[in-house]
PDB file of C-alpha atoms and ligand atoms in Angstrom:
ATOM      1  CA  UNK A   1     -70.312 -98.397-105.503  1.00  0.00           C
ATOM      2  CA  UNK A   2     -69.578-101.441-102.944  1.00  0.00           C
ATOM      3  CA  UNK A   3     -72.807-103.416-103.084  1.00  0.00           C
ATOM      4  CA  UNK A   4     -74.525-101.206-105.962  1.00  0.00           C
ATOM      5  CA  UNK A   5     -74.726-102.644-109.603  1.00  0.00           C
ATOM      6  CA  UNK A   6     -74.955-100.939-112.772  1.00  0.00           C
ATOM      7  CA  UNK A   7     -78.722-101.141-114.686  1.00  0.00           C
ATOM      8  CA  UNK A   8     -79.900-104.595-114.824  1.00  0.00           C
ATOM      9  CA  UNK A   9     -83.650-105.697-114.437  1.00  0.00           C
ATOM     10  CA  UNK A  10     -85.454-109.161-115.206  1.00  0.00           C
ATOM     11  CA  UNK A  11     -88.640-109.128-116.338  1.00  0.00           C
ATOM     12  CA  UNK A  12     -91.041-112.409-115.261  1.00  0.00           C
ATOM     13  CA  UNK A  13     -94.446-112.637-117.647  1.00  0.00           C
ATOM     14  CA  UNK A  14     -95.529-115.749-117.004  1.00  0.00           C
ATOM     15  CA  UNK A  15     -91.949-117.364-116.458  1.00  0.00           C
ATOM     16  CA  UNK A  16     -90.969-115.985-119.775  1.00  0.00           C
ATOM     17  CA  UNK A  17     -88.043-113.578-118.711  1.00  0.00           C
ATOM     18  CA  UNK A  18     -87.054-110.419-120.585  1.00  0.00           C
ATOM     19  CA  UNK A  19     -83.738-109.027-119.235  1.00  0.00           C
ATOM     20  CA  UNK A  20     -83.727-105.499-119.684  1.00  0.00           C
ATOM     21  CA  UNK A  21     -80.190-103.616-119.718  1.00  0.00           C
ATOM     22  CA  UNK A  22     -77.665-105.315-118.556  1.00  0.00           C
ATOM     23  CA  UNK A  23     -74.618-103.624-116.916  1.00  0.00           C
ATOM     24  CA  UNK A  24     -70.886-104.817-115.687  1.00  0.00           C
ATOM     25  CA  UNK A  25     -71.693-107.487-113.098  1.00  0.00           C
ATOM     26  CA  UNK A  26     -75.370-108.795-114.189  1.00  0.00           C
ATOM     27  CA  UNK A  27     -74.566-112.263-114.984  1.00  0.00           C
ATOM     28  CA  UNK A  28     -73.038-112.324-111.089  1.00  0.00           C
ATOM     29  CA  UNK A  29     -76.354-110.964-109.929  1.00  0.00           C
ATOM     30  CA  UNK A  30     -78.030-113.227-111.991  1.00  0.00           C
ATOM     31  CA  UNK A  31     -76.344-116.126-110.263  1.00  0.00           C
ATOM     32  CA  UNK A  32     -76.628-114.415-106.912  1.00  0.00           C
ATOM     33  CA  UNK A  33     -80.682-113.849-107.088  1.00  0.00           C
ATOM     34  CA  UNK A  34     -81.100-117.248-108.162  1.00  0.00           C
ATOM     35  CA  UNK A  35     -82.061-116.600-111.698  1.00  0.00           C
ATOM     36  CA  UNK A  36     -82.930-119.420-114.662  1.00  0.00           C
ATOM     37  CA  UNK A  37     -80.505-118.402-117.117  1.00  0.00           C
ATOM     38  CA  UNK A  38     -82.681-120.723-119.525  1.00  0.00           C
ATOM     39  CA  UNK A  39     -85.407-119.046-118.967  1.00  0.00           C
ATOM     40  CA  UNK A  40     -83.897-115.230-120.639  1.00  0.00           C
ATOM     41  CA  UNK A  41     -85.071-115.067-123.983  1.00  0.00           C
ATOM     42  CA  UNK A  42     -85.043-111.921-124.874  1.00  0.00           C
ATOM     43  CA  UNK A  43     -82.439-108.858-123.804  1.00  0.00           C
ATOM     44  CA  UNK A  44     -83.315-104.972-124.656  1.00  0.00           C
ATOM     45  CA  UNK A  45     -80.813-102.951-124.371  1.00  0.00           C
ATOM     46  CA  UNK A  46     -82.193 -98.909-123.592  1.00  0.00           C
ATOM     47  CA  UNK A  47     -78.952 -97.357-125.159  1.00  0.00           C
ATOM     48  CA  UNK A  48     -74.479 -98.169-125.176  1.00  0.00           C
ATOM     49  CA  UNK A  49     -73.067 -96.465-122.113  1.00  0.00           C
ATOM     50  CA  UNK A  50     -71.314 -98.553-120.349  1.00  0.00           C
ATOM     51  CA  UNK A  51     -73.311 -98.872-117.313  1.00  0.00           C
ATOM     52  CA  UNK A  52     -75.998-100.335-119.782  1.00  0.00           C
ATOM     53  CA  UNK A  53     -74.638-103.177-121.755  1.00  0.00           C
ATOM     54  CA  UNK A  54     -70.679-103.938-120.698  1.00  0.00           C
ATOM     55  CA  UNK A  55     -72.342-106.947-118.810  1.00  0.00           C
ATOM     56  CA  UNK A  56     -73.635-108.374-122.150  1.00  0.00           C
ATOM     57  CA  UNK A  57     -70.663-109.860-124.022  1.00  0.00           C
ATOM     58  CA  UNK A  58     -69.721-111.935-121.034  1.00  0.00           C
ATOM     59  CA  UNK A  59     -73.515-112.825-120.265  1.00  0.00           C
ATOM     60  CA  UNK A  60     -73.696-113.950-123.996  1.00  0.00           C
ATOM     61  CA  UNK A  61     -70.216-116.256-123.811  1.00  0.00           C
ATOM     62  CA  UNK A  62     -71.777-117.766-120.218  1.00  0.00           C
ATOM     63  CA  UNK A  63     -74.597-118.806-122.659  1.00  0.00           C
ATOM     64  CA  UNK A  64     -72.603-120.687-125.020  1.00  0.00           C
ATOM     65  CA  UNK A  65     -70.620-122.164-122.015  1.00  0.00           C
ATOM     66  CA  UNK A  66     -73.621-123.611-120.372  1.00  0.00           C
ATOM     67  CA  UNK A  67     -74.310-124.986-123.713  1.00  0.00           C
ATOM     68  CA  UNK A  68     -77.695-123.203-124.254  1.00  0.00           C
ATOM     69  CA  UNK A  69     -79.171-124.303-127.503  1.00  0.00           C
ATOM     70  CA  UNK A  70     -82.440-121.903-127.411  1.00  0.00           C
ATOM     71  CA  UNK A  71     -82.782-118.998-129.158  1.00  0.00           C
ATOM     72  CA  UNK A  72     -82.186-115.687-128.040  1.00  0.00           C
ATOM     73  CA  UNK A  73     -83.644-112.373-129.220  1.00  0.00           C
ATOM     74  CA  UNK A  74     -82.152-109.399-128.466  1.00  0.00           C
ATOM     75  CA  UNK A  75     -83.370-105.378-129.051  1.00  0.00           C
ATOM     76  CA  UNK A  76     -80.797-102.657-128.928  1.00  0.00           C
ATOM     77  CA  UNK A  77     -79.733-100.137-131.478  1.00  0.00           C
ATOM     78  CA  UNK A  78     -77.814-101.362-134.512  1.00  0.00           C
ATOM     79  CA  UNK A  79     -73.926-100.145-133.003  1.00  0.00           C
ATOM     80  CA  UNK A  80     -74.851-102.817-130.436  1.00  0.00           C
ATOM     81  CA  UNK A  81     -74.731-105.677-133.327  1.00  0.00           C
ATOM     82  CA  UNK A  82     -71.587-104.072-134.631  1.00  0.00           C
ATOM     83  CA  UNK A  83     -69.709-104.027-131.517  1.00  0.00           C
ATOM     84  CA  UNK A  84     -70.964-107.903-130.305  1.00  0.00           C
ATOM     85  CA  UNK A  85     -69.995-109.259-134.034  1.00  0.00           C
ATOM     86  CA  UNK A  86     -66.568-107.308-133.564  1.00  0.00           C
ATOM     87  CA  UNK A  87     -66.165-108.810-129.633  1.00  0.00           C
ATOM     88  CA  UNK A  88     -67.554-112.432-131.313  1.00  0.00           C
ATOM     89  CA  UNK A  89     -65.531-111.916-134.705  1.00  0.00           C
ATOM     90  CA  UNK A  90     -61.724-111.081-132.385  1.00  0.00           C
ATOM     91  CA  UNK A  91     -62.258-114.312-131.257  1.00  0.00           C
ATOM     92  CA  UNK A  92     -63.935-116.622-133.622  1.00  0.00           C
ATOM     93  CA  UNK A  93     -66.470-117.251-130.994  1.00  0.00           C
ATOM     94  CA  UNK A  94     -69.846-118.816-132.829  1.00  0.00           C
ATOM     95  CA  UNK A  95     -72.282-119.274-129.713  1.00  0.00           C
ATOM     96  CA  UNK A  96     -74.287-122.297-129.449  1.00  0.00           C
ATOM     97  CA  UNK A  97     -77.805-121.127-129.563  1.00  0.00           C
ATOM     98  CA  UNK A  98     -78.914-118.651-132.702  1.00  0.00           C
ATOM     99  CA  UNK A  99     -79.647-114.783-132.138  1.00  0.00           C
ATOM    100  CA  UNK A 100     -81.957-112.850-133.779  1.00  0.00           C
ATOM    101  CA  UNK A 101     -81.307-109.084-133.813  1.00  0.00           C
ATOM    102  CA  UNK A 102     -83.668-106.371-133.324  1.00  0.00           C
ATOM    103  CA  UNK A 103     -82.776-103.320-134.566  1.00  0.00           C
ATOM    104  CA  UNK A 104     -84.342-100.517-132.680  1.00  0.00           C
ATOM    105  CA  UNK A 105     -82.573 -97.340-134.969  1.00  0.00           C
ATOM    106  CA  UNK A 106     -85.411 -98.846-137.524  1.00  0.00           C
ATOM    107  CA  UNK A 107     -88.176 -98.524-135.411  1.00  0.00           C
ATOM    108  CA  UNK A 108     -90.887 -95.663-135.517  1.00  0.00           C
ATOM    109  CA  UNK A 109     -92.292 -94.334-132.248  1.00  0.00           C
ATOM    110  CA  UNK A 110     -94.777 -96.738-131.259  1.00  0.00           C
ATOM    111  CA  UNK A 111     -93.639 -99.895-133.038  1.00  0.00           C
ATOM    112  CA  UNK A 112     -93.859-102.628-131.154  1.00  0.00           C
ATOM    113  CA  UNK A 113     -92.762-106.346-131.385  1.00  0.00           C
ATOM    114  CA  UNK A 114     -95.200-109.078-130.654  1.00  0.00           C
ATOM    115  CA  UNK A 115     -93.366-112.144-128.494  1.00  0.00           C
ATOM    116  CA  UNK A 116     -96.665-114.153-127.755  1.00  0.00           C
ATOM    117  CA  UNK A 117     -96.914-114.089-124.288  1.00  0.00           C
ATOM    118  CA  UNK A 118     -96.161-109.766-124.300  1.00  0.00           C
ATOM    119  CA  UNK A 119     -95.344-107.278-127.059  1.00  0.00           C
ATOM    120  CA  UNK A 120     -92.569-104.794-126.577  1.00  0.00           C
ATOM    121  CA  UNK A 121     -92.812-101.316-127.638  1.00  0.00           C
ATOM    122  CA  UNK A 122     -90.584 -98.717-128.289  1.00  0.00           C
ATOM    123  CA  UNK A 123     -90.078 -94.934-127.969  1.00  0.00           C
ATOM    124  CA  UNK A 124     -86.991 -92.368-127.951  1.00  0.00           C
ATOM    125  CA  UNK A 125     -85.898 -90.900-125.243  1.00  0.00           C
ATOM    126  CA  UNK A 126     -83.679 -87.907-125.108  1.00  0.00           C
ATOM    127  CA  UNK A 127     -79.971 -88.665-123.733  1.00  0.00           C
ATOM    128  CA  UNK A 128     -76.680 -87.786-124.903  1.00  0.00           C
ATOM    129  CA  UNK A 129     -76.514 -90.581-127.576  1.00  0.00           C
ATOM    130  CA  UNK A 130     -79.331 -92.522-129.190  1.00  0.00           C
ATOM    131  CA  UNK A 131     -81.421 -94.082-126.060  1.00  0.00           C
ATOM    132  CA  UNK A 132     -84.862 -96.118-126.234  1.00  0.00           C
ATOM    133  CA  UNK A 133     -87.432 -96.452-123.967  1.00  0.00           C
ATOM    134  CA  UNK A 134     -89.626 -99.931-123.273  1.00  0.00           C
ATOM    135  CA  UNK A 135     -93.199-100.745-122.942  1.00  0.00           C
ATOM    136  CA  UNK A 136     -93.437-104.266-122.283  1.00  0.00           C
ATOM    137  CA  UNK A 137     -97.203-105.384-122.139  1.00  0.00           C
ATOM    138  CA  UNK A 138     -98.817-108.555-120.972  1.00  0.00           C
ATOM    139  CA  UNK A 139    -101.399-110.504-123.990  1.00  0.00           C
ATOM    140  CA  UNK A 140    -104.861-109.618-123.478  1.00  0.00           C
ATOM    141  CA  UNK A 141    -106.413-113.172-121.693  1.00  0.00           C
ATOM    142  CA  UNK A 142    -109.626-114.044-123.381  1.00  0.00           C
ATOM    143  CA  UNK A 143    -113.178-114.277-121.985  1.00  0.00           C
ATOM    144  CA  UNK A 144    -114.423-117.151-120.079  1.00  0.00           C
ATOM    145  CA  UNK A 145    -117.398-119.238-119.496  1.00  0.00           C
ATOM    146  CA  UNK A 146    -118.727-119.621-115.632  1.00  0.00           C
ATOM    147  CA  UNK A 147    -118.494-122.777-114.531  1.00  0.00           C
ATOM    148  CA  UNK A 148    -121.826-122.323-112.508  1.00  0.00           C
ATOM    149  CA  UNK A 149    -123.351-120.838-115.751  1.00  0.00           C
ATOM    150  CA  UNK A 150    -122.802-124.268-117.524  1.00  0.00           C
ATOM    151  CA  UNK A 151    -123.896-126.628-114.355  1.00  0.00           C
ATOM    152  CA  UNK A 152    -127.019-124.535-113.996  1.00  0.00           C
ATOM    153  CA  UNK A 153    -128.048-124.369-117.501  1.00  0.00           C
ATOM    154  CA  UNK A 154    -126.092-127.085-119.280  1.00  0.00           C
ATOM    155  CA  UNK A 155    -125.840-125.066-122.942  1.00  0.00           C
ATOM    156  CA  UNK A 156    -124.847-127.216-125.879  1.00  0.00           C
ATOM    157  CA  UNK A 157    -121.324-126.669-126.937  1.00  0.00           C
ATOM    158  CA  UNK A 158    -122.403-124.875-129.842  1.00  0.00           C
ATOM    159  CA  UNK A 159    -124.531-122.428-127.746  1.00  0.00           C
ATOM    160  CA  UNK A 160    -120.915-121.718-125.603  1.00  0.00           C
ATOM    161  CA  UNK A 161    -119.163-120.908-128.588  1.00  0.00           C
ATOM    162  CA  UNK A 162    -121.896-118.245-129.396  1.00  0.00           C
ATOM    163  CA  UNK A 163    -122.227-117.086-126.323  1.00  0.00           C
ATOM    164  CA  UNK A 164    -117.852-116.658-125.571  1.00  0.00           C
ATOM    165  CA  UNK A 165    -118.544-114.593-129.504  1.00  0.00           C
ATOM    166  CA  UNK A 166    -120.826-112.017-127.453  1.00  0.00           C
ATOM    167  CA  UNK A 167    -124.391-113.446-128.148  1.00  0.00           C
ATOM    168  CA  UNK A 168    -127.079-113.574-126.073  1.00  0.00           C
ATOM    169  CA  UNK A 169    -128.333-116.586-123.904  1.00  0.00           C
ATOM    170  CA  UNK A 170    -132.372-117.135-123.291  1.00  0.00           C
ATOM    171  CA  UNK A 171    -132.833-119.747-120.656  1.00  0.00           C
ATOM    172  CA  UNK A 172    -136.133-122.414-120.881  1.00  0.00           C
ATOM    173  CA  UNK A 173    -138.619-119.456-120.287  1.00  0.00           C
ATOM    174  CA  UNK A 174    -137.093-117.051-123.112  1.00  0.00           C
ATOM    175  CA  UNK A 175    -135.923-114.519-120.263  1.00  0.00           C
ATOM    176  CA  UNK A 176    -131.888-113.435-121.175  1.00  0.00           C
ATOM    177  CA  UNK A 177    -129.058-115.011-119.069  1.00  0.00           C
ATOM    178  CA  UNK A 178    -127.610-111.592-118.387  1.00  0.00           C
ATOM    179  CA  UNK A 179    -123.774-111.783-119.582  1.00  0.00           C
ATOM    180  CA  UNK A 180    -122.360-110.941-116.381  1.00  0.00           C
ATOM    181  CA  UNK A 181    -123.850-113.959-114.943  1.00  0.00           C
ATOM    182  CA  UNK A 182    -121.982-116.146-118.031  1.00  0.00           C
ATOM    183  CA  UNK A 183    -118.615-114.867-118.607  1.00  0.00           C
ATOM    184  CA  UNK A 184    -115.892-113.954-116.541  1.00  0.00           C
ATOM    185  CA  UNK A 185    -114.099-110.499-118.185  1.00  0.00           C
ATOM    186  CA  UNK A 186    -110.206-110.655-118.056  1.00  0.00           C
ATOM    187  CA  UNK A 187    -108.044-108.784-116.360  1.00  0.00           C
ATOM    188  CA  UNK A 188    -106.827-106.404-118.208  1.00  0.00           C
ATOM    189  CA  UNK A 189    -102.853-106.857-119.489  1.00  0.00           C
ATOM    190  CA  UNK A 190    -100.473-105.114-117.165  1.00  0.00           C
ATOM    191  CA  UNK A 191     -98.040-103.647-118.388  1.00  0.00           C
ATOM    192  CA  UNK A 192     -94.273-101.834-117.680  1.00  0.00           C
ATOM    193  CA  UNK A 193     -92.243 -99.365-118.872  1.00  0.00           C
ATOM    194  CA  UNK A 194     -88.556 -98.820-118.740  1.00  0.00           C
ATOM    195  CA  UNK A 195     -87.450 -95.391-118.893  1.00  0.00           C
ATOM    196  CA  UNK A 196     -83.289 -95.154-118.870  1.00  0.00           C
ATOM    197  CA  UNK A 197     -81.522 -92.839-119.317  1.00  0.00           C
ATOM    198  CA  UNK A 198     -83.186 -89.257-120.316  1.00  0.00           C
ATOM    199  CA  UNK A 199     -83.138 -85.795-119.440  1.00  0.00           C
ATOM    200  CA  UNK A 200     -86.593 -84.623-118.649  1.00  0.00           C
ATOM    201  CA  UNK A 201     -88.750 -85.122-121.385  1.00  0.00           C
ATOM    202  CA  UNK A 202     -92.618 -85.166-121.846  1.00  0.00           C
ATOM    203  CA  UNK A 203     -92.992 -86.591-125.094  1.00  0.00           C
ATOM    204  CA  UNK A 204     -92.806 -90.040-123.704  1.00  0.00           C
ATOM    205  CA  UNK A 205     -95.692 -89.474-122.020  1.00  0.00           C
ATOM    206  CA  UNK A 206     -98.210 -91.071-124.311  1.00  0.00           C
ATOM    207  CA  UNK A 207     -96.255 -94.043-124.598  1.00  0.00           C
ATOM    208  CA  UNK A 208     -96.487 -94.755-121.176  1.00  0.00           C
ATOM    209  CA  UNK A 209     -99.701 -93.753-120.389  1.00  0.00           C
ATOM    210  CA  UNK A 210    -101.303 -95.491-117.561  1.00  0.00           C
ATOM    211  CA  UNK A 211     -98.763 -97.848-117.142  1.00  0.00           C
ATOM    212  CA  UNK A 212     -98.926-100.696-113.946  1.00  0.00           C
ATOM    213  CA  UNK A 213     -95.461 -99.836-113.024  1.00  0.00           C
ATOM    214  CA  UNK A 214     -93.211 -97.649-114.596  1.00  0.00           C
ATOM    215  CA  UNK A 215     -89.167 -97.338-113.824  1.00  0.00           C
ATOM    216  CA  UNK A 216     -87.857 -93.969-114.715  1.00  0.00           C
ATOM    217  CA  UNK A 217     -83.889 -93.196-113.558  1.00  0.00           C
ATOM    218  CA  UNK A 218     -83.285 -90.273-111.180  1.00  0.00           C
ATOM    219  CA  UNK A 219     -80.107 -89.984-111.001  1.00  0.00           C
ATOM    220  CA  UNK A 220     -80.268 -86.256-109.147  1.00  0.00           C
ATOM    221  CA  UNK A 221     -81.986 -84.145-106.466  1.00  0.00           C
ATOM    222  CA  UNK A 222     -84.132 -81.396-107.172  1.00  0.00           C
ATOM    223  CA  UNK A 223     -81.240 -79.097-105.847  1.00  0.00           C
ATOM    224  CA  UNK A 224     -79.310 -80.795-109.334  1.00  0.00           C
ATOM    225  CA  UNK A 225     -81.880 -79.949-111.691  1.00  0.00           C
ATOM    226  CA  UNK A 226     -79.586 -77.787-113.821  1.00  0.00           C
ATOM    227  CA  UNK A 227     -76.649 -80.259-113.892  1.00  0.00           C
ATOM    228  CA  UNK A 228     -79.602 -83.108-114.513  1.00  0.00           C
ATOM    229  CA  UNK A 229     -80.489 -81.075-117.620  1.00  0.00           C
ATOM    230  CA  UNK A 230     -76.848 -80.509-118.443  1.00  0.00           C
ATOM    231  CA  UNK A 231     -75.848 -84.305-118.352  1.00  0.00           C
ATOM    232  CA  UNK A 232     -79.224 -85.280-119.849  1.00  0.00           C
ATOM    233  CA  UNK A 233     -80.675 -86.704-116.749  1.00  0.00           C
ATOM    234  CA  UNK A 234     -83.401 -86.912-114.534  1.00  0.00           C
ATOM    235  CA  UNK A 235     -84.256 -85.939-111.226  1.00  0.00           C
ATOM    236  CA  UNK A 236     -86.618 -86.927-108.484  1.00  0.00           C
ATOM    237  CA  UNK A 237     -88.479 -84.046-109.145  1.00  0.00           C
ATOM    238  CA  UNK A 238     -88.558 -85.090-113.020  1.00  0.00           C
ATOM    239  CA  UNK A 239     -89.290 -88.754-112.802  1.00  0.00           C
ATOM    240  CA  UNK A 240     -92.558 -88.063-110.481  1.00  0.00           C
ATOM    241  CA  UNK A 241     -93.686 -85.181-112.774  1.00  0.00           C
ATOM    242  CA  UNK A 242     -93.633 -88.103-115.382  1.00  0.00           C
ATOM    243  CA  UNK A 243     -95.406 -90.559-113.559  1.00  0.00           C
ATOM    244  CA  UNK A 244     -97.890 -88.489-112.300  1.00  0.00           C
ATOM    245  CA  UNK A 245     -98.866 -86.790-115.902  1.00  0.00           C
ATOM    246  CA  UNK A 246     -98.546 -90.182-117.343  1.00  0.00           C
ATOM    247  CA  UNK A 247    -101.368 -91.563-114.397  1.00  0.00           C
ATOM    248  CA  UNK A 248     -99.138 -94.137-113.863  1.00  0.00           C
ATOM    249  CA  UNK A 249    -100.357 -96.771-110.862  1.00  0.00           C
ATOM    250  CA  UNK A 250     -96.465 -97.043-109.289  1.00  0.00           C
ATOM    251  CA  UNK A 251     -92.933 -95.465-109.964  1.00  0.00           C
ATOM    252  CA  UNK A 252     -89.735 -96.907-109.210  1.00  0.00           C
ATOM    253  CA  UNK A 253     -86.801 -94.817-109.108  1.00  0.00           C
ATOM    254  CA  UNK A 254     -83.255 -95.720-109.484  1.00  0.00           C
ATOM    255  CA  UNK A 255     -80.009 -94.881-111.372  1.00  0.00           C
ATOM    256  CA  UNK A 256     -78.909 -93.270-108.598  1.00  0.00           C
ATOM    257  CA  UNK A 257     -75.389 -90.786-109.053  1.00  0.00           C
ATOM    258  CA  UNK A 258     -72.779 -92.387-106.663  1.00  0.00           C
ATOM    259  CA  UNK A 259     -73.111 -88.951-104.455  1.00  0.00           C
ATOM    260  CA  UNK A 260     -75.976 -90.600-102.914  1.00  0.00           C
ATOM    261  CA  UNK A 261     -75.050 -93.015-100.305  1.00  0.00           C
ATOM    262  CA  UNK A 262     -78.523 -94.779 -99.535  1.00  0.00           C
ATOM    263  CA  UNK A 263     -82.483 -93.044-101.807  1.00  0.00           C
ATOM    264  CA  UNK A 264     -84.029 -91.749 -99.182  1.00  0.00           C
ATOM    265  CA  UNK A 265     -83.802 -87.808-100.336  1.00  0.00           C
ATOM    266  CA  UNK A 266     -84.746 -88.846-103.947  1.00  0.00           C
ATOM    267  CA  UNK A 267     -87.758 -91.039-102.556  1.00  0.00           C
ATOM    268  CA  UNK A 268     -89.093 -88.567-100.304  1.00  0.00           C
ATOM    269  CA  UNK A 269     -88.987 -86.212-103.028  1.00  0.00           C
ATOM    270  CA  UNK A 270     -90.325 -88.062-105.326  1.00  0.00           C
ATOM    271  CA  UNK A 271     -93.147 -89.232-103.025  1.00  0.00           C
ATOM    272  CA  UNK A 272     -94.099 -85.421-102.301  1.00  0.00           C
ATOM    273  CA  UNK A 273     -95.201 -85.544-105.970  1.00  0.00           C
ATOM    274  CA  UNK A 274     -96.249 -89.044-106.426  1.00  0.00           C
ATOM    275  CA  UNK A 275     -97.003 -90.613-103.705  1.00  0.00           C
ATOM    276  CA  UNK A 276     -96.965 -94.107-105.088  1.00  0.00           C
ATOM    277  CA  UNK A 277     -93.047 -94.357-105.679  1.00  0.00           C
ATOM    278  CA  UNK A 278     -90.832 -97.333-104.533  1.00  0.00           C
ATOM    279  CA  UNK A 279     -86.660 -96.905-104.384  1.00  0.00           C
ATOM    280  CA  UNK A 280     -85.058 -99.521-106.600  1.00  0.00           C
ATOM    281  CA  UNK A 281     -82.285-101.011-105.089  1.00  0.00           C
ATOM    282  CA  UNK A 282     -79.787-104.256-106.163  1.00  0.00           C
ATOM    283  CA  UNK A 283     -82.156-107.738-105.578  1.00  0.00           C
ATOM    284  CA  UNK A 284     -85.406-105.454-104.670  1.00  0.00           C
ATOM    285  CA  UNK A 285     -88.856-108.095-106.297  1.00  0.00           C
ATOM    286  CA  UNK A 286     -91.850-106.366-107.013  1.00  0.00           C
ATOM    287  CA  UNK A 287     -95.111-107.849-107.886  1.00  0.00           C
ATOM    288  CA  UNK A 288     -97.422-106.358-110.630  1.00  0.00           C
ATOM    289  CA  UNK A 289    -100.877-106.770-109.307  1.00  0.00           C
ATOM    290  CA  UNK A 290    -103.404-107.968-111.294  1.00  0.00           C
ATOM    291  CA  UNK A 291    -105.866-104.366-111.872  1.00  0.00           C
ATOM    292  CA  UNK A 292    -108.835-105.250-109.839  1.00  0.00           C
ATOM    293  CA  UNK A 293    -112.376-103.429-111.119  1.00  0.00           C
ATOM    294  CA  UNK A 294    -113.492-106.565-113.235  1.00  0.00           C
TER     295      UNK A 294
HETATM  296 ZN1   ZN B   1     -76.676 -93.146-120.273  1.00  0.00          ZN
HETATM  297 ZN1   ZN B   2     -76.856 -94.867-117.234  1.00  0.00          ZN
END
């Protein structure tokens, strides 16, 4: 539709981008939202309708264009190698940068990848062709030291390193430095999921369990739920159901069907379910708060 995209999403952990799908168009949003091209390096791709990867092939050639020289992973199922090393092989094109392929048709429910900074799991969802879910979670931070601890006691090093390992601290009258009072606990890792395209389906809900944010497509209405179930989609009704079994903190709907002309049925009927759903639409930035309770 004028001024509506196909799926596209970039992923910021720690200034490590992950784009995830990436429809007809995405390399123009890119551009338009002011994103480091650089910075992508990694692509998953959920599943090969069109609306999911057609942007790809031209994203990949605007690489080798700009010259881009670092590598480039990219998860999708294996048809999607076939058909890039058929669109690369027609023209002899040998990009500039080297890309490693993850196949996701060898993956087992709950496999993940590790990239350092996240890991990226994987789970099936149920659509009209093969079609893969994401869970991409942040690293777990490690424990700290209080800065006040040290100035007030002034451990040896060796004593820190013990202490950071879990051990227990006696100050100059034998009483025990209580560990609160010593460490500071991480946050724990946030983490998102990426649920596009599927037909109602609660088997994914253990891999998304508890989730910071989780995107699930409604495409329909509840009034649709019978054509949604035809077609292998979601509706409002479904997406919320989802998030709420899943005790998800926020959903974010989108993949809207071009009979909508703006969310607002969808969100207010996802909403009557889960209250804490947000509308996706083309630019929208969310944060992911860091989970307070430490
Ligand atoms: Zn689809
Ligand atoms: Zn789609």
């Amino acid at each position: 539709m004028p001024g509506r995209y196909t799926s596209a999403q970039v992923l910021n952990v720690h200034e490590r981008f992950v784009l995830i799908d990436c429809g007809e168009g995405t390399q123009i949003n890119l551009r338009r939202f002011g994103i480091n091209f650089n910075r992508i390096g990694l692509i998953l791709i959920s599943h090969l309708h069109g609306d999911h990867y057609l942007g790809l092939p031209g994203l990949l050639n605007t690489f080798h264009l700009l010259g881009r020289e670092k590598e480039l992973h990219i998860a999708g199922h294996r048809k999607l190698k076939d058909l890039l090393d058929y669109v690369f092989g027609m023209a002899g094109f040998e990009p500039s940068y080297p890309i490693h392929f993850h196949d996701i048709d060898t993956m087992q429910p709950g496999d993940n990848i590790d990239f350092g900074e996240f890991n990226v799991g994987f789970f099936p969802l149920k659509h009209r062709i093969p079609a893969s879910g994401f869970l991409i979670t942040e690293r777990q931070r490690t424990v700290k030291i209080r800065k006040d601890f040290i100035e007030v006691y002034e451990p040896e090093y060796e004593q820190v390193r013990a202490i950071l390992r879990g051990e227990q601290y006696f100050d100059n009258n034998g009483k025990e430095v209580p560990a609160e009072e010593m460490l500071i606990q991480p946050a724990p890792p946030r983490s998102y999921a990426y649920v596009s395209d599927t037909v109602f389906d609660r088997s994914i809900v253990p891999f998304i369990q508890g989730a910071d944010l989780l995107y699930h497509e409604t495409t329909y209405d509840k009034s649709l739920q019978a054509s949604a179930t035809e077609k292998m989609h979601a509706t409002s009704v479904d997406a919320a159901t989802i998030a709420a079994e899943a005790g998800v903190k926020q959903l974010l709907i989108g993949h809207y069907s071009s009979r909508y002309r703006t969310p607002d049925l969808l969100l207010s009927e996802a909403r009557h379910i889960f209250p804490e759903t947000l509308a996706a639409e083309d630019g929208l930035q969310l944060d992911i708060p860091i989970s307070s309770g430490l």
